Short mmCIF file of C-alpha atoms in Angstrom, two decimals:
data_model
loop_
_atom_site.label_atom_id
_atom_site.label_comp_id
_atom_site.label_asym_id
_atom_site.label_seq_id
_atom_site.Cartn_x
_atom_site.Cartn_y
_atom_site.Cartn_z
CA UNK A 1 4.26 -4.27 -10.62
CA UNK A 2 0.78 -2.82 -10.37
CA UNK A 3 -1.99 -5.30 -11.17
CA UNK A 4 -3.60 -4.58 -14.53
CA UNK A 5 -6.04 -7.44 -15.14
CA UNK A 6 -9.68 -6.76 -15.90
CA UNK A 7 -11.01 -7.28 -12.38
CA UNK A 8 -8.34 -5.96 -10.07
CA UNK A 9 -6.55 -2.62 -10.09
CA UNK A 10 -7.64 -1.51 -13.52
CA UNK A 11 -7.64 2.13 -14.56
CA UNK A 12 -10.61 1.94 -16.94
CA UNK A 13 -11.14 5.44 -18.32
CA UNK A 14 -14.19 4.36 -20.33
CA UNK A 15 -16.11 3.24 -17.26
CA UNK A 16 -15.25 5.61 -14.43
CA UNK A 17 -17.52 6.28 -11.47
CA UNK A 18 -19.15 9.68 -11.36
CA UNK A 19 -16.80 12.54 -10.54
CA UNK A 20 -16.62 13.41 -6.89
CA UNK A 21 -18.99 16.23 -6.09
CA UNK A 22 -17.35 18.08 -3.18
CA UNK A 23 -20.80 19.03 -1.89
CA UNK A 24 -21.60 15.33 -1.32
CA UNK A 25 -20.22 14.16 1.99
CA UNK A 26 -19.24 10.47 2.04
CA UNK A 27 -20.44 8.27 4.88
CA UNK A 28 -17.77 6.91 7.20
CA UNK A 29 -17.53 3.17 7.35
CA UNK A 30 -15.66 -0.11 7.10
CA UNK A 31 -18.50 -2.50 6.26
CA UNK A 32 -20.50 -2.88 3.05
CA UNK A 33 -23.77 -4.80 2.94
CA UNK A 34 -27.01 -4.71 1.01
CA UNK A 35 -28.89 -3.51 4.08
CA UNK A 36 -26.32 -0.85 5.06
CA UNK A 37 -26.74 2.91 5.00
CA UNK A 38 -27.44 4.21 1.51
CA UNK A 39 -24.80 6.55 0.14
CA UNK A 40 -22.86 7.19 -3.05
CA UNK A 41 -19.41 7.10 -1.39
CA UNK A 42 -17.99 5.58 1.79
CA UNK A 43 -14.86 7.16 3.28
CA UNK A 44 -12.53 4.86 5.19
CA UNK A 45 -11.85 6.85 8.36
CA UNK A 46 -10.36 4.31 10.79
CA UNK A 47 -6.77 3.20 10.32
CA UNK A 48 -3.84 1.77 12.23
CA UNK A 49 -0.83 4.04 11.55
CA UNK A 50 2.90 3.30 11.69
CA UNK A 51 5.71 5.80 11.16
CA UNK A 52 7.72 7.68 10.41
CA UNK A 53 10.42 5.61 8.80
CA UNK A 54 13.38 7.73 7.70
CA UNK A 55 13.43 9.23 4.21
CA UNK A 56 16.30 11.76 4.18
CA UNK A 57 15.98 14.00 1.14
CA UNK A 58 13.51 11.41 -0.23
CA UNK A 59 16.35 8.87 -0.57
CA UNK A 60 14.12 6.00 0.64
CA UNK A 61 11.10 6.87 -1.51
CA UNK A 62 11.19 3.39 -3.09
CA UNK A 63 12.73 1.43 -0.23
CA UNK A 64 10.64 -1.48 1.02
CA UNK A 65 9.91 -1.37 4.77
CA UNK A 66 8.62 -4.33 6.87
CA UNK A 67 4.84 -3.64 6.61
CA UNK A 68 5.01 -4.31 2.87
CA UNK A 69 6.01 -7.91 3.64
CA UNK A 70 4.05 -8.67 6.80
CA UNK A 71 1.59 -6.83 9.05
CA UNK A 72 2.26 -7.42 12.75
CA UNK A 73 0.24 -5.06 14.94
CA UNK A 74 2.44 -5.90 17.94
CA UNK A 75 5.75 -5.25 16.19
CA UNK A 76 8.08 -2.45 17.25
CA UNK A 77 10.45 -0.89 14.70
CA UNK A 78 13.33 1.55 14.60
CA UNK A 79 12.06 4.60 12.77
CA UNK A 80 13.33 8.03 11.87
CA UNK A 81 16.12 9.39 14.10
CA UNK A 82 16.36 5.95 15.77
CA UNK A 83 13.00 6.46 17.48
CA UNK A 84 10.88 3.47 18.43
CA UNK A 85 7.70 3.32 16.34
CA UNK A 86 4.69 1.04 16.60
CA UNK A 87 1.16 0.79 15.22
CA UNK A 88 -1.38 3.20 16.72
CA UNK A 89 -5.09 3.48 16.00
CA UNK A 90 -6.43 6.69 14.56
CA UNK A 91 -9.79 7.93 13.36
CA UNK A 92 -10.53 11.06 11.38
CA UNK A 93 -13.69 13.08 11.68
CA UNK A 94 -12.87 15.24 8.66
CA UNK A 95 -15.96 15.35 6.45
CA UNK A 96 -13.99 14.17 3.39
CA UNK A 97 -12.30 11.33 5.26
CA UNK A 98 -8.85 12.79 4.84
CA UNK A 99 -6.33 11.81 7.46
CA UNK A 100 -3.14 13.45 8.67
CA UNK A 101 -0.95 11.42 11.04
CA UNK A 102 -0.61 13.13 14.42
CA UNK A 103 3.18 12.85 14.16
CA UNK A 104 3.63 14.11 10.60
CA UNK A 105 6.99 15.69 9.85
CA UNK A 106 9.14 16.25 6.76
CA UNK A 107 10.99 13.42 5.05
CA UNK A 108 9.24 10.42 6.52
CA UNK A 109 7.28 7.39 5.37
CA UNK A 110 4.12 6.13 7.09
CA UNK A 111 1.91 3.09 6.66
CA UNK A 112 -1.83 2.91 7.28
CA UNK A 113 -3.64 -0.41 7.62
CA UNK A 114 -7.32 -1.25 7.88
CA UNK A 115 -9.80 -3.95 6.98
CA UNK A 116 -13.12 -3.61 5.17
CA UNK A 117 -15.85 -6.20 5.66
CA UNK A 118 -18.18 -7.24 2.82
CA UNK A 119 -21.38 -9.26 3.07
CA UNK A 120 -20.59 -10.76 -0.34
CA UNK A 121 -17.94 -10.46 -3.04
CA UNK A 122 -18.19 -7.21 -4.99
CA UNK A 123 -16.35 -5.28 -7.69
CA UNK A 124 -16.32 -1.62 -6.64
CA UNK A 125 -14.58 1.57 -7.65
CA UNK A 126 -12.25 3.12 -5.12
CA UNK A 127 -10.79 6.60 -5.24
CA UNK A 128 -7.69 7.65 -3.35
CA UNK A 129 -5.23 10.47 -3.00
CA UNK A 130 -2.08 11.37 -1.12
CA UNK A 131 0.28 14.24 -0.39
CA UNK A 132 3.02 13.29 -1.35
CA UNK A 133 3.72 9.87 -2.95
CA UNK A 134 1.24 7.10 -2.16
CA UNK A 135 0.81 3.38 -2.76
CA UNK A 136 -2.16 1.15 -2.03
CA UNK A 137 -2.41 -2.64 -1.69
CA UNK A 138 -5.70 -4.52 -1.36
CA UNK A 139 -5.40 -8.09 -0.12
CA UNK A 140 -1.65 -7.91 -0.83
CA UNK A 141 -2.19 -6.82 -4.46
CA UNK A 142 -0.64 -3.48 -5.43
CA UNK A 143 -3.42 -1.47 -7.08
CA UNK A 144 -1.96 2.05 -7.20
CA UNK A 145 1.35 3.91 -7.18
CA UNK A 146 1.14 7.68 -7.43
CA UNK A 147 3.52 10.01 -9.16
CA UNK A 148 6.74 10.65 -7.21
CA UNK A 149 6.83 14.44 -7.40
CA UNK A 150 5.68 16.72 -4.57
CA UNK A 151 1.94 17.20 -4.93
CA UNK A 152 -1.17 18.25 -3.06
CA UNK A 153 -3.89 15.90 -1.87
CA UNK A 154 -6.92 15.38 -4.06
CA UNK A 155 -9.48 12.73 -2.99
CA UNK A 156 -9.92 11.64 -6.61
CA UNK A 157 -6.26 11.58 -7.62
CA UNK A 158 -6.65 7.96 -8.73
CA UNK A 159 -9.58 5.64 -9.32
CA UNK A 160 -9.44 1.86 -9.65
CA UNK A 161 -12.10 -0.82 -10.00
CA UNK A 162 -11.14 -3.59 -7.60
CA UNK A 163 -12.47 -6.92 -6.47
CA UNK A 164 -13.39 -7.29 -2.80
CA UNK A 165 -13.99 -10.81 -1.54
CA UNK A 166 -16.69 -11.81 0.93
CA UNK A 167 -15.60 -11.15 4.51
CA UNK A 168 -12.52 -9.17 5.54
CA UNK A 169 -10.35 -7.40 2.98
CA UNK A 170 -6.97 -5.93 3.94
CA UNK A 171 -5.95 -2.45 2.81
CA UNK A 172 -2.42 -1.11 3.21
CA UNK A 173 -1.68 2.52 2.29
CA UNK A 174 1.90 3.83 2.17
CA UNK A 175 2.28 7.62 2.38
CA UNK A 176 5.51 9.56 1.87
CA UNK A 177 5.94 13.09 3.15
CA UNK A 178 8.44 15.30 1.38
CA UNK A 179 9.02 18.82 2.64
CA UNK A 180 5.62 20.11 3.75
CA UNK A 181 2.58 18.45 5.27
CA UNK A 182 0.94 15.16 4.39
CA UNK A 183 -2.56 13.76 4.03
CA UNK A 184 -4.27 10.75 2.45
CA UNK A 185 -7.74 9.32 1.86
CA UNK A 186 -9.51 6.32 0.39
CA UNK A 187 -13.19 6.10 -0.58
CA UNK A 188 -15.29 3.26 -1.99
CA UNK A 189 -18.09 3.90 -4.48
CA UNK A 190 -21.11 2.05 -3.13
CA UNK A 191 -23.53 0.08 -5.28
CA UNK A 192 -26.82 1.78 -6.05
CA UNK A 193 -29.92 0.48 -4.32
CA UNK A 194 -32.46 -1.24 -6.53
#
């Protein structure tokens, strides 16, 4: 189940971050500190990607694959069409931080993994989106599951206020591609400078 307590994974409609202004370009990053670059949003642009796992006719849309249990960057898996798949590093330079796997194809499931580093514990808003179905875990806690229908990517499809601990925080994003194209993104709303 998706976490629903008051500090992790909440969908608090009364206290949302400001809407995303598409004219504001987020900064790319993976580290948050009081002396870091000032910006309203930080786009996570560097990920390790794994996929595709097979999803014929979307039959495996809810099937659990190995990365949901354990992340092993050296592991090799049998993927779609019995192909060997392994983790590969990717970086997007798209100004909105959206990422499309280089090997995207219909009816597959991919995983993206990264770590964010924090100088101290913080509660921040994140915004994420996927084309098609997406799921996000932070430090092994499921914070978002999107709708299952075919849909387009929107960077602000979902917003959650989450707790990040001091030091490294693990983020796992699962992305399902139905018939046409896929893309995903995750941004963090940065604290205002005093």
